[in-house]
Coordinates of C-alpha atoms and ligand atoms in Angstrom, one line a residue:
Chain X
M1 CA -11.3 13.3 -14.4
A2 CA -7.7 13.4 -13.5
L3 CA -5.3 15.9 -11.9
P4 CA -1.7 15.9 -13.2
R5 CA 0.0 13.9 -10.5
S6 CA 2.9 16.4 -10.4
V7 CA 0.7 19.0 -8.8
F8 CA 1.6 17.8 -5.3
S9 CA 5.0 16.2 -6.1
P10 CA 7.1 19.1 -4.7
A11 CA 4.9 19.2 -1.6
F12 CA 5.8 15.6 -0.9
R13 CA 9.4 16.4 -1.4
Y14 CA 9.3 19.5 0.7
Q15 CA 11.2 19.2 4.0
H16 CA 12.0 15.6 3.2
L17 CA 8.4 14.6 3.8
S18 CA 8.6 11.7 1.4
W19 CA 11.6 10.5 3.2
F20 CA 9.8 10.4 6.5
F21 CA 7.0 8.7 4.7
V22 CA 9.2 6.0 3.3
A23 CA 11.1 5.5 6.5
L24 CA 7.9 5.2 8.6
V25 CA 6.2 2.7 6.2
G26 CA 9.4 0.8 5.8
I27 CA 9.9 0.4 9.6
M28 CA 6.2 -0.6 10.0
V29 CA 6.5 -3.2 7.2
Y30 CA 9.8 -4.5 8.8
V31 CA 8.2 -5.0 12.2
A32 CA 4.9 -6.4 10.8
T33 CA 6.8 -8.9 8.6
F34 CA 8.8 -10.1 11.5
A35 CA 5.7 -10.4 13.7
T36 CA 3.9 -12.3 10.9
A37 CA 6.7 -14.7 10.5
A38 CA 6.7 -15.4 14.2
E39 CA 3.0 -15.7 14.3
A40 CA 3.0 -18.2 11.4
T41 CA 5.8 -20.2 12.9
L42 CA 4.1 -20.3 16.3
S43 CA 0.9 -21.5 14.8
A44 CA 2.8 -24.2 12.9
I45 CA 4.4 -25.4 16.1
T46 CA 1.1 -26.0 17.8
L47 CA -0.2 -27.7 14.7
T48 CA 2.6 -30.3 14.8
W49 CA 2.1 -30.8 18.5
D50 CA -1.6 -31.3 18.2
T51 CA -1.0 -34.4 16.1
G52 CA -0.4 -37.8 17.9
V53 CA 1.4 -37.1 21.2
E54 CA -1.6 -36.2 23.3
S55 CA -2.7 -39.7 24.0
R56 CA 0.8 -40.6 25.3
L57 CA 2.1 -40.8 28.8
T58 CA 5.7 -41.2 29.8
I59 CA 6.6 -43.2 32.9
E60 CA 9.9 -42.4 34.5
I61 CA 11.5 -44.9 36.8
P62 CA 14.5 -43.2 38.5
A63 CA 17.7 -45.3 38.7
V64 CA 18.0 -46.9 42.2
E65 CA 20.9 -46.0 44.3
D66 CA 21.0 -49.3 46.1
E67 CA 20.8 -52.1 43.6
A68 CA 20.9 -54.7 46.4
N69 CA 17.5 -53.9 47.7
M70 CA 15.5 -54.1 44.6
P71 CA 17.4 -53.9 41.3
Q72 CA 16.3 -51.5 38.6
I73 CA 15.6 -54.3 36.3
E74 CA 13.1 -55.8 38.7
R75 CA 11.4 -52.4 39.2
V76 CA 11.0 -52.1 35.4
R77 CA 9.7 -55.6 35.1
Q78 CA 7.0 -55.0 37.8
T79 CA 6.0 -51.7 36.3
L80 CA 5.6 -53.3 32.8
A81 CA 3.4 -56.0 34.3
I82 CA 1.1 -53.5 35.9
L83 CA 1.0 -51.4 32.8
K84 CA 0.1 -54.4 30.5
A85 CA -2.7 -55.3 32.9
Q86 CA -4.4 -51.9 32.4
P87 CA -7.4 -52.2 30.1
D88 CA -7.1 -48.5 29.1
I89 CA -3.6 -48.8 27.7
A90 CA -3.2 -49.8 24.1
L91 CA 0.6 -49.9 23.7
V92 CA 3.6 -50.1 26.1
M93 CA 6.9 -49.0 24.7
P94 CA 10.0 -49.2 27.0
L95 CA 12.6 -46.8 25.7
P96 CA 16.1 -48.4 25.5
D97 CA 18.7 -46.9 27.7
D98 CA 20.7 -45.4 24.9
E99 CA 17.5 -43.5 24.0
A100 CA 17.5 -41.8 27.3
A101 CA 21.2 -41.0 26.9
R102 CA 20.4 -39.5 23.5
L103 CA 17.7 -37.3 24.9
L104 CA 20.1 -36.0 27.6
K105 CA 23.0 -35.5 25.2
P106 CA 22.3 -31.9 24.1
W107 CA 22.4 -30.9 27.8
I108 CA 25.5 -32.7 28.9
S109 CA 28.5 -32.2 26.6
Q110 CA 31.1 -34.6 28.2
P111 CA 30.4 -38.2 27.1
E112 CA 32.3 -39.6 30.2
L113 CA 29.9 -37.7 32.5
L114 CA 27.0 -39.1 30.6
K115 CA 28.2 -42.7 31.2
A116 CA 28.7 -42.0 34.9
I117 CA 25.2 -40.8 35.4
A118 CA 22.7 -43.4 36.5
L119 CA 20.0 -42.9 33.9
P120 CA 16.3 -43.3 34.6
T121 CA 14.3 -45.9 32.6
L122 CA 11.6 -44.4 30.4
I123 CA 8.5 -46.2 29.3
D124 CA 6.0 -44.6 26.8
V125 CA 2.4 -45.8 26.9
E126 CA -0.3 -45.1 24.5
R127 CA -3.8 -44.6 26.0
K128 CA -6.7 -46.0 24.1
T129 CA -8.7 -43.4 22.3
G130 CA -11.4 -42.0 24.6
S131 CA -9.8 -43.4 27.7
S132 CA -10.1 -41.4 30.9
L133 CA -6.9 -42.7 32.4
T134 CA -4.9 -39.9 34.0
A135 CA -1.3 -39.6 34.9
A136 CA -2.2 -39.3 38.6
T137 CA -4.3 -42.6 38.7
L138 CA -1.6 -44.5 36.9
Q139 CA 1.1 -43.1 39.2
D140 CA -1.1 -44.2 42.1
K141 CA -1.2 -47.7 40.8
L142 CA 2.5 -47.9 40.4
K143 CA 3.2 -46.7 43.9
N144 CA 3.5 -50.3 45.1
V145 CA 6.5 -50.9 42.9
A146 CA 8.3 -47.7 44.0
E147 CA 7.3 -44.3 45.5
D148 CA 9.5 -42.3 43.2
I149 CA 8.0 -43.4 39.9
H150 CA 6.8 -40.4 38.0
V151 CA 4.1 -40.3 35.2
D152 CA 4.2 -37.5 32.8
D153 CA 1.0 -36.6 30.9
H154 CA 1.9 -35.2 27.5
A155 CA -1.6 -33.9 27.1
A156 CA -1.3 -31.7 30.2
W157 CA 2.1 -30.6 29.3
L158 CA 0.9 -30.0 25.7
A159 CA -1.9 -27.9 27.0
D160 CA 0.4 -25.7 29.0
M161 CA 2.7 -25.3 26.0
N162 CA -0.2 -24.6 23.8
H163 CA -1.3 -21.8 26.1
L164 CA 2.1 -20.3 26.0
V165 CA 2.4 -20.5 22.2
N166 CA -1.1 -19.2 21.7
G167 CA -0.2 -16.3 24.0
L168 CA 2.8 -15.5 22.0
A169 CA 0.9 -15.8 18.8
L170 CA -1.7 -13.5 20.2
M171 CA 1.0 -11.0 21.1
A172 CA 2.4 -11.2 17.6
G173 CA -1.1 -10.6 16.2
L174 CA -1.5 -7.6 18.5
M175 CA 1.8 -6.2 17.3
I176 CA 0.7 -6.6 13.7
L177 CA -2.5 -4.7 14.6
L178 CA -0.7 -2.0 16.4
T179 CA 1.7 -1.5 13.5
A180 CA -1.2 -1.3 11.1
V181 CA -2.9 1.4 13.2
T182 CA 0.4 3.3 13.6
L183 CA 0.8 3.2 9.8
I184 CA -2.6 4.5 9.2
I185 CA -2.2 7.4 11.7
A186 CA 1.3 8.2 10.4
V187 CA 0.2 8.3 6.7
S188 CA -2.8 10.5 7.5
L189 CA -0.7 12.9 9.6
I190 CA 1.8 13.3 6.7
C191 CA -1.1 13.9 4.3
R192 CA -2.6 16.5 6.6
A193 CA 0.7 18.2 6.9
I194 CA 1.0 18.4 3.1
M195 CA -2.5 19.6 2.7
A196 CA -1.9 22.4 5.2
T197 CA 1.1 23.6 3.2
E198 CA -0.8 23.2 -0.1
H199 CA -3.9 25.0 1.2
D200 CA -3.8 27.6 -1.5
T201 CA -3.2 25.2 -4.4
I202 CA -6.1 23.1 -3.2
A203 CA -8.3 26.2 -2.9
L204 CA -7.3 27.1 -6.5
L205 CA -8.1 23.5 -7.7
H206 CA -11.5 23.7 -6.1
I207 CA -12.2 27.0 -7.8
I208 CA -11.3 25.8 -11.2
G209 CA -13.6 22.8 -10.7
A210 CA -11.6 19.9 -9.3
D211 CA -13.7 17.6 -7.3
D212 CA -12.6 16.3 -3.9
D213 CA -12.1 12.8 -5.2
A214 CA -9.7 13.9 -8.0
I215 CA -7.6 15.7 -5.5
A216 CA -7.7 12.8 -3.0
K217 CA -6.7 10.4 -5.7
T218 CA -3.5 12.4 -6.2
F219 CA -2.7 11.9 -2.6
Q220 CA -3.5 8.2 -2.9
Y221 CA -1.2 8.0 -5.9
H222 CA 1.7 9.5 -4.0
A223 CA 1.1 7.4 -0.9
R224 CA 1.0 4.2 -3.0
R225 CA 4.1 5.1 -4.9
L226 CA 6.1 5.9 -1.7
A227 CA 4.6 3.0 0.3
G228 CA 5.5 0.7 -2.6
R229 CA 9.2 1.5 -2.3
A230 CA 9.1 1.5 1.5
S231 CA 7.4 -1.8 1.7
M232 CA 9.9 -3.4 -0.6
V233 CA 12.9 -2.2 1.4
G234 CA 11.2 -3.1 4.8
F235 CA 10.1 -6.5 3.6
I236 CA 13.5 -7.5 2.1
L237 CA 15.3 -6.4 5.3
A238 CA 12.8 -8.3 7.4
L239 CA 13.3 -11.4 5.3
I240 CA 17.1 -11.2 5.7
S241 CA 16.7 -10.8 9.4
V242 CA 14.3 -13.7 9.7
G243 CA 16.7 -15.8 7.6
I244 CA 19.7 -14.9 9.9
L245 CA 17.6 -15.7 13.0
L246 CA 16.5 -19.1 11.6
F247 CA 20.1 -19.8 10.6
F248 CA 21.1 -19.5 14.3
L249 CA 18.1 -21.3 15.5
R250 CA 18.2 -24.2 13.1
R251 CA 19.8 -26.6 15.6
F252 CA 16.9 -26.2 17.9
A253 CA 14.3 -26.2 15.2
D254 CA 11.4 -28.7 15.3
P255 CA 11.8 -30.8 12.2
A256 CA 8.2 -30.1 11.2
L257 CA 9.3 -26.4 10.8
L258 CA 11.7 -27.4 8.1
Q259 CA 9.1 -29.0 5.9
P260 CA 8.2 -27.3 2.6
M261 CA 4.5 -27.0 3.7
H262 CA 5.5 -24.7 6.5
W263 CA 7.7 -22.6 4.3
A264 CA 5.0 -22.2 1.7
G265 CA 2.5 -21.1 4.3
L266 CA 5.1 -18.8 5.9
A267 CA 5.9 -17.2 2.5
A268 CA 2.2 -16.7 1.7
S269 CA 1.5 -15.1 5.0
V270 CA 4.5 -12.7 5.1
L271 CA 3.9 -11.7 1.5
V272 CA 0.6 -10.3 2.5
V273 CA 2.3 -7.8 4.8
P274 CA 3.9 -5.4 2.2
L275 CA 0.8 -5.7 0.0
A276 CA -1.5 -4.9 2.9
A277 CA 0.8 -2.0 3.9
I278 CA 0.7 -0.5 0.4
A279 CA -3.1 -0.8 0.3
M280 CA -3.5 0.7 3.8
A281 CA -1.2 3.6 3.1
A282 CA -3.0 4.4 -0.2
L283 CA -6.4 4.1 1.3
S284 CA -5.7 6.1 4.4
A285 CA -4.1 8.8 2.3
R286 CA -7.1 9.0 0.2
L287 CA -9.7 8.9 3.0
S288 CA -7.9 11.4 5.2
A289 CA -7.5 13.8 2.2
L290 CA -11.2 13.4 1.4
K291 CA -12.1 14.1 5.0
L292 CA -10.1 17.3 5.1
L293 CA -11.2 18.4 1.6
R294 CA -14.9 18.1 2.6
S295 CA -14.2 20.7 5.3
M296 CA -13.0 23.2 2.7
P297 CA -15.4 25.5 0.7
Chain D
M1 CA -30.0 34.6 -15.5
L2 CA -26.3 34.5 -15.3
V3 CA -25.9 35.7 -11.7
Q4 CA -28.5 36.8 -9.2
F5 CA -27.9 38.0 -5.6
E6 CA -30.8 38.2 -3.2
K7 CA -30.2 40.1 0.1
V8 CA -26.7 38.9 0.3
S9 CA -24.5 39.8 3.1
L10 CA -21.0 38.7 4.1
N11 CA -19.0 39.3 7.2
Y12 CA -15.5 38.3 8.2
G13 CA -15.8 37.7 11.9
E14 CA -18.6 39.0 14.1
N15 CA -18.4 42.8 13.7
H16 CA -16.8 43.1 10.3
P17 CA -19.5 43.4 7.6
V18 CA -17.9 43.3 4.2
L19 CA -21.0 43.2 2.0
T20 CA -24.4 44.3 3.2
D21 CA -27.8 43.6 1.5
I22 CA -26.6 43.1 -2.0
N23 CA -29.3 42.7 -4.6
F24 CA -28.8 42.5 -8.3
A25 CA -29.3 40.3 -11.3
L26 CA -27.1 40.0 -14.4
P27 CA -28.4 38.5 -17.7
K28 CA -26.4 36.0 -19.7
G29 CA -23.6 37.1 -22.0
G30 CA -22.9 40.7 -20.9
F31 CA -19.8 42.6 -20.1
Y32 CA -19.8 44.3 -16.7
F33 CA -17.5 46.4 -14.6
L34 CA -17.4 46.0 -10.9
T35 CA -16.0 49.2 -9.5
G36 CA -15.4 50.9 -6.2
P37 CA -12.5 52.1 -4.1
S38 CA -10.0 49.7 -2.6
G39 CA -11.5 47.8 0.3
A40 CA -15.1 48.3 -0.9
G41 CA -15.6 44.5 -1.2
K42 CA -15.1 43.8 -4.9
S43 CA -12.9 40.8 -4.4
S44 CA -15.3 39.5 -1.8
L45 CA -18.2 39.8 -4.2
L46 CA -16.2 37.9 -6.9
R47 CA -15.4 35.2 -4.3
L48 CA -19.1 34.7 -3.7
M49 CA -19.7 34.5 -7.5
C50 CA -17.2 31.6 -7.9
C51 CA -18.4 29.7 -4.8
A52 CA -15.1 30.3 -3.0
E53 CA -17.1 31.8 -0.2
K54 CA -20.6 31.3 1.1
P55 CA -22.8 34.3 2.0
N56 CA -23.8 34.7 5.7
T57 CA -27.3 35.6 4.7
G58 CA -29.2 35.8 1.5
R59 CA -28.9 33.7 -1.7
V60 CA -26.5 33.6 -4.6
F61 CA -27.8 32.1 -7.8
L62 CA -25.4 31.0 -10.5
F63 CA -26.9 29.9 -13.9
G64 CA -30.2 29.5 -12.0
H65 CA -28.8 27.2 -9.2
D66 CA -29.1 28.4 -5.7
T67 CA -25.5 27.8 -4.6
S68 CA -26.4 27.3 -1.0
H69 CA -28.5 24.3 -1.9
V70 CA -26.2 22.7 -4.4
A71 CA -24.9 19.3 -3.3
R72 CA -21.1 19.2 -2.8
K73 CA -20.7 16.8 -5.6
D74 CA -22.4 19.1 -8.1
L75 CA -20.4 22.1 -7.1
P76 CA -17.4 21.3 -9.4
D77 CA -19.7 21.3 -12.4
I78 CA -20.9 24.8 -11.7
R79 CA -17.4 26.0 -11.0
R80 CA -16.2 24.7 -14.3
Q81 CA -18.5 27.1 -16.1
I82 CA -16.8 30.0 -14.4
G83 CA -13.3 31.2 -15.3
V84 CA -11.4 33.3 -12.7
V85 CA -8.4 35.5 -13.2
F86 CA -7.0 36.3 -9.7
Q87 CA -5.3 39.5 -8.8
D88 CA -2.2 37.5 -7.8
F89 CA -2.6 35.0 -10.8
R90 CA -2.1 31.9 -8.6
L91 CA -0.2 29.9 -11.1
I92 CA 1.3 26.6 -9.8
P93 CA 5.0 27.4 -9.7
H94 CA 6.3 24.0 -10.7
L95 CA 4.1 23.6 -13.8
T96 CA 4.9 25.2 -17.1
A97 CA 2.8 27.8 -18.8
M98 CA 1.2 25.0 -20.9
E99 CA 0.5 22.8 -18.0
N100 CA -0.9 25.6 -15.9
A101 CA -3.2 26.8 -18.7
A102 CA -4.3 23.2 -19.5
L103 CA -5.3 22.4 -15.9
P104 CA -9.1 22.9 -16.2
L105 CA -9.2 20.7 -19.2
R106 CA -7.3 17.9 -17.5
L107 CA -9.8 18.0 -14.7
V108 CA -12.6 17.0 -17.0
G109 CA -10.6 14.3 -18.7
T110 CA -10.4 15.9 -22.1
D111 CA -8.6 14.0 -24.8
E112 CA -4.8 14.7 -24.6
D113 CA -4.4 15.7 -28.2
Y114 CA -7.2 18.3 -28.0
I115 CA -5.7 19.6 -24.7
T116 CA -2.3 20.2 -26.3
R117 CA -3.6 21.7 -29.5
H118 CA -6.2 24.0 -27.9
T119 CA -4.0 25.2 -25.1
R120 CA -1.2 26.0 -27.5
E121 CA -3.5 27.9 -29.7
L122 CA -4.9 29.8 -26.8
L123 CA -1.4 30.7 -25.5
E124 CA -0.4 31.8 -29.0
W125 CA -3.5 34.0 -29.1
V126 CA -2.5 35.8 -25.8
G127 CA 1.0 36.2 -27.2
L128 CA 2.8 33.5 -25.4
G129 CA 3.5 31.2 -28.3
K130 CA 7.2 31.2 -27.6
R131 CA 7.0 30.7 -23.8
L132 CA 4.9 27.5 -23.7
D133 CA 7.4 25.6 -21.6
A134 CA 8.5 28.4 -19.3
L135 CA 7.8 28.2 -15.6
P136 CA 5.9 31.1 -13.9
A137 CA 9.1 32.3 -12.3
E138 CA 10.7 32.7 -15.7
L139 CA 7.8 34.9 -16.9
S140 CA 7.2 38.6 -16.4
G141 CA 4.2 39.8 -14.4
G142 CA 2.3 40.6 -17.6
E143 CA 3.1 37.2 -19.1
Q144 CA 2.0 35.4 -16.0
Q145 CA -1.3 37.2 -16.1
R146 CA -1.8 36.1 -19.7
V147 CA -1.2 32.5 -18.6
A148 CA -3.8 33.1 -15.9
I149 CA -6.3 34.4 -18.5
A150 CA -5.6 31.5 -20.8
R151 CA -6.3 29.1 -17.9
A152 CA -9.5 30.9 -17.0
V153 CA -10.9 30.6 -20.5
V154 CA -9.4 27.3 -21.7
N155 CA -12.6 25.3 -21.1
K156 CA -14.8 28.0 -22.6
P157 CA -16.7 29.0 -19.4
K158 CA -20.0 30.8 -19.5
M159 CA -18.6 33.5 -17.2
L160 CA -15.2 35.1 -16.7
L161 CA -14.4 36.8 -13.5
A162 CA -11.3 39.0 -13.4
D163 CA -10.0 40.7 -10.2
E164 CA -8.1 43.9 -10.9
P165 CA -6.5 42.5 -14.1
T166 CA -5.0 45.9 -14.8
G167 CA -3.8 46.6 -11.3
N168 CA -0.1 46.1 -12.0
V169 CA 0.3 47.1 -15.6
D170 CA 0.8 50.4 -17.4
D171 CA -2.1 52.1 -19.2
E172 CA -1.1 50.9 -22.6
T173 CA -1.0 47.2 -21.5
A174 CA -4.3 47.8 -19.6
I175 CA -6.1 48.8 -22.8
K176 CA -4.7 45.8 -24.7
L177 CA -6.0 43.6 -21.9
F178 CA -9.4 45.2 -22.1
H179 CA -9.5 44.5 -25.8
L180 CA -8.6 40.9 -25.0
F181 CA -11.5 40.6 -22.6
D182 CA -13.8 42.3 -25.1
E183 CA -12.9 39.7 -27.7
L184 CA -13.6 36.9 -25.3
H185 CA -17.0 38.6 -24.6
K186 CA -17.7 38.7 -28.3
M187 CA -17.0 35.0 -28.5
G188 CA -19.9 34.5 -26.1
T189 CA -18.4 34.6 -22.6
A190 CA -19.9 36.9 -20.0
V191 CA -17.2 39.0 -18.4
I192 CA -17.2 40.6 -15.0
L193 CA -14.2 42.8 -14.4
A194 CA -13.4 44.3 -11.1
T195 CA -11.3 47.4 -11.0
H196 CA -10.7 50.5 -8.9
Q197 CA -9.4 52.4 -11.9
Q198 CA -12.3 54.7 -12.7
N199 CA -10.5 56.2 -15.7
L200 CA -10.4 52.9 -17.5
V201 CA -14.0 52.2 -16.8
E202 CA -14.9 55.5 -18.4
R203 CA -13.0 54.7 -21.6
F204 CA -15.1 51.7 -22.3
N205 CA -18.8 52.2 -22.5
K206 CA -20.0 49.2 -20.4
P207 CA -22.5 48.8 -17.6
A208 CA -21.0 48.9 -14.1
L209 CA -21.8 47.7 -10.6
R210 CA -20.5 50.1 -8.1
L211 CA -19.6 49.1 -4.6
K212 CA -19.0 51.5 -1.7
N213 CA -18.4 50.3 1.9
G214 CA -20.0 47.0 1.1
H215 CA -23.1 48.5 -0.4
L216 CA -24.2 48.4 -4.0
T217 CA -24.7 52.0 -4.9
S218 CA -25.3 51.7 -8.6
L219 CA -27.5 49.2 -10.3
A220 CA -26.4 50.4 -13.7
A221 CA -26.2 46.7 -14.7
K222 CA -29.9 46.2 -14.3
A223 CA -30.6 48.7 -17.1
A224 CA -28.2 47.1 -19.5
Ligands
LIG301 N1 -10.1 36.9 4.4 C1 -10.5 38.1 5.0 N2 -10.6 38.1 6.3 C2 -10.9 39.3 6.9 N3 -11.2 40.4 6.3 C3 -11.1 40.4 5.0 C4 -10.7 39.2 4.2 N4 -10.8 39.5 2.9 C5 -11.1 40.8 2.8 N5 -11.4 41.4 4.0 C6 -11.8 42.7 4.3 O1 -13.0 42.9 3.6 C7 -13.1 44.2 3.1 C8 -13.3 44.1 1.6 O2 -12.1 43.5 1.0 P1 -12.1 43.2 -0.5 O3 -13.3 42.4 -0.9 O4 -10.7 42.6 -0.8 O5 -12.2 44.7 -1.2 P2 -11.7 45.2 -2.6 O6 -11.4 44.0 -3.5 O7 -12.8 46.0 -3.1 O8 -10.5 46.0 -2.4 C9 -11.8 44.9 3.5 O9 -12.0 45.7 4.6 C10 -10.9 43.8 3.8 O10 -10.0 44.2 4.8
LIG302 MG1 -9.6 43.3 -4.3

């Protein structure tokens, strides 16, 4: 039970309808591929953050202005003593001064300026697993050494960051969903337009005994063929764009994002986009054709 | 029974009755004329007979099936047993004579070798052996009509409906066409031929259904 596929070929070419079709699907695939790449990357970022750093606190002891009163070295020594006495702390790791300088380097380009700045001393501590020690209580305990000591909780900061990243990922997901819905609507509109112009041919096919499904399948065939081309073009352009973007972002990239595992996952998830677009275009063409055909005698 | 109409009426819009209280029954395998002046409702009656239209009231039986109770998925099967030659031919403009004529066979997924062989033989039989690959626009009106006839009979239907097949041809060609339909009839297909040309009806001694203003005035077919 098959209709020659050429029956509706001129109708798809009429008024450049197939061009509109290809352009629409191509744009949708481009946008969705981009959004999927963003989504996959964002999820990977949270994944790398989730491992290891959440039990860590960082204590920042600002450099003293007046070394005569209580020298910085003395403040650090007292702080370390208090930290080591805490039963909840498993590990205390003072960061060497050049480490602090290294962390600041990307933000301050002139090396002389960097030397001139009085750098704070940083101490990382690792909480014992299951410990309920918070940044606030620890800061309280260190108050005696100096009022301006600040304790940073990575977990809290991580949670904020996670919310942001999850929000962005959700938006990317929403964008993918919207593109999919737009694609389905656009394809079914184009099919309806073609069916309206081909009303007489369809009536004839019905009279000579074509069943609705055979006619709908021809629409599916054309939609799949056109969506196939469109997806390929949209996908390749999106990959090139993502590539260019990553090239410019590579200096800021989290090293975890450069691992092959991430790339394999990214490739797998973006590859789904053009395939899904083709499947959705074909299916929505067939179903919208079927729906319209059922309303005919 | 081939076709049976029971109290059938059809209107286009509210106040436009086209066919009123039509009752008749045609046995299998006959040759019938459907006559009446222009606008009498001949084309409308044929549309009811090929399920292109549904009656507003009454029932239309085709090959024993009540068409108003046939499931949509079974409709194509019934339609495939009916060949229709439209007044305006309705060939698909971008398909060749061969492809147009072969369309009904393609629908049922007939083997491609058979399609080619059988369609070619049929087109040769209607005198188009040399125009197989011509597009409709490259054919004369008479040639297009023969393609349409070939398409109507290519899958050996039980019933052939022809709407004014001689409307646009000279008398000589008209008579040739009648002979063509008669041959098809002799090969076992029931033929129902709508025409307003009374002179042609009288030349051939066949039973006729007469329509006037949407009413069936002659049930000559019943006696046949
Ligand atoms: N699609 C239609 N819509 C409205 N009126 C129609 C339609 N088709 C036919 N008619 C009307 O129905 C009547 C019968 O038409 P038709 O069946 O074509 O007659 P015939 O074939 O005998 O000339 C005419 O008055 C015609 O104007
Ligand atoms: Mg007519």
